[in-house]
Amino acid sequence: MSEQDSHHIENDPQFKGLNVNSGIEQPDSVSNDSVKRFLQKKRKLLPVQDYVDGILKGDITLLSKAVTLVESSKAEHQKLAQQIIAACLPHSGNAVRIGITGVPGVGKSTFIEALGKYLTSKGEKLAVLAIDPSSERTKGSILGDKTRMEELASDNNAYIRPSPSAGSLGGVARKTRETIILCEAAGYKNIFIETVGVGQSETAVHSMTDFFLLLMLAGAGDELQGIKRGIMEMADLIAINKADGNNVEKADMAKVQYKNAIHLFPRKESGWDPNVLTCSAYQKVGIDSIWEQIEKYRKQTVDNGYFYKKRNEQATYWMHETIEEQLKRNFYDHPEIKEKVKVLENYVLSDKMSSFIAAGELLDTYSKLK
Ligand code: GDP
């Protein structure tokens, strides 16, 4: 028995039949020194100015690194991200921000690819971001789990970033809004924000975009498509996709129906009359007419001042959203509150306390902690 083995109490003669050997020391998982140095270097954060200079030059690698910081929940990363955003802010705001929504399968990625290629063929740059509500509930992703926009992904003038996956919808939306600022500073003049039109995420998307495009299908009732009336009211343009093959006639009929339906909606503050068009993202038909509408909208709302009014309203909206989000996070993350929430939840569930009294007590406790 080695000297080391004799340290094990089980090896004492009183425990007959037991013999415990010392294990061997666990080797380092990375034995190659140059690999170690590479990994350390990879994780190292850069000075703020390096990110900012890179972004302003349109360097995709540095832009992506900065977006990763925006998405990170580490305090150190967040601090750096906020400094980068502050430095990029004066260089942002000059893109057109387009929200695109529609149920899964309607053809959002096919459409964005078609419109994106149309724009890059004209020498334009675009960024595609997403807000994916599924990540909130299931940690899965509707918008990120398939190979999407392959053609656009390999286009140097397009930057595609999947939805940030962690956190509440408010948190994910805030990160996307901050990413818009970075992309604009990097010279992307067209920003697409995609979301699945089935929940509340389109309200978040609407609150950060200039133009809201709703993709629909012909022959499927609104209820079937899960599109709520409120979402249709938000739309600046409805495009009926998959208007190809023997679907063309149905799409034209749907166009008339939707046109009649949206006429009944209250007039928009923007002064813009939403239109209904048909397109085939797959066959790249009708894409140019849709882009014309977006350009027309932009011109009209810049001329009547609504474009900037809406942007200002969005800026204050996001200030309040960020405060709410931060306050909520601070509250629920506090260890004492975490404990107390569990206890009071049980009181509420067993009718020992009303929800309001429990909430009051928690808020009281929190205010005394500060
Ligand atoms: P998303 O879930 O909304 O992003 O939808 P996808 O872009 O992934 O499209 C769903 C399916 O519809 C795919 O199989 C596409 O090839 C198909 N699709 C998309 N656009 C069109 C179109 O304009 N015409 C036809 N016929 N099929 C399309």
CSV table of N, CA and C in Angstrom, one decimal, residues 57-58 119-120 123-127 156-158 186-191:
chain,number,residue,atom,x,y,z
A,57,LYS,N,-16.4,50.6,-39.1
A,57,LYS,CA,-15.8,50.2,-40.4
A,57,LYS,C,-16.6,49.1,-41.1
A,58,GLY,N,-17.7,48.6,-40.4
A,58,GLY,CA,-18.5,47.5,-41.0
A,58,GLY,C,-17.9,46.1,-40.8
A,119,LEU,N,-32.6,43.4,-52.7
A,119,LEU,CA,-31.9,44.6,-52.2
A,119,LEU,C,-30.4,44.6,-52.4
A,120,THR,N,-29.8,43.4,-52.1
A,120,THR,CA,-28.4,43.3,-52.3
A,120,THR,C,-28.0,43.4,-53.8
A,123,GLY,N,-27.2,46.7,-54.6
A,123,GLY,CA,-26.0,47.2,-53.9
A,123,GLY,C,-26.4,47.7,-52.5
A,124,GLU,N,-27.6,47.3,-52.0
A,124,GLU,CA,-27.9,47.7,-50.6
A,124,GLU,C,-27.5,46.7,-49.6
A,125,LYS,N,-27.3,47.2,-48.3
A,125,LYS,CA,-26.9,46.3,-47.2
A,125,LYS,C,-28.1,46.1,-46.3
A,126,LEU,N,-28.3,44.9,-45.8
A,126,LEU,CA,-29.4,44.7,-44.9
A,126,LEU,C,-29.0,43.7,-43.7
A,127,ALA,N,-29.6,43.9,-42.6
A,127,ALA,CA,-29.4,43.1,-41.4
A,127,ALA,C,-30.8,42.4,-41.1
A,156,ASN,N,-22.3,38.9,-48.7
A,156,ASN,CA,-21.5,39.8,-47.9
A,156,ASN,C,-22.2,41.0,-47.5
A,157,ASN,N,-23.3,41.4,-48.2
A,157,ASN,CA,-24.0,42.6,-47.9
A,157,ASN,C,-25.2,42.3,-46.9
A,158,ALA,N,-25.3,41.1,-46.4
A,158,ALA,CA,-26.4,40.7,-45.5
A,158,ALA,C,-25.8,40.2,-44.2
A,186,ALA,N,-23.0,50.1,-38.2
A,186,ALA,CA,-22.1,49.3,-39.1
A,186,ALA,C,-22.5,49.5,-40.5
A,187,GLY,N,-23.5,50.4,-40.8
A,187,GLY,CA,-23.8,50.7,-42.2
A,187,GLY,C,-24.9,49.9,-42.8
A,188,TYR,N,-25.7,49.2,-42.0
A,188,TYR,CA,-26.8,48.5,-42.6
A,188,TYR,C,-28.0,49.4,-42.7
A,189,LYS,N,-28.4,49.7,-43.9
A,189,LYS,CA,-29.4,50.7,-44.2
A,189,LYS,C,-30.9,50.1,-44.1
A,190,ASN,N,-30.9,48.8,-44.1
A,190,ASN,CA,-32.2,48.2,-44.1
A,190,ASN,C,-32.2,47.1,-43.0
A,191,ILE,N,-33.1,47.3,-42.0
A,191,ILE,CA,-33.1,46.3,-40.9
A,191,ILE,C,-34.4,45.6,-40.9
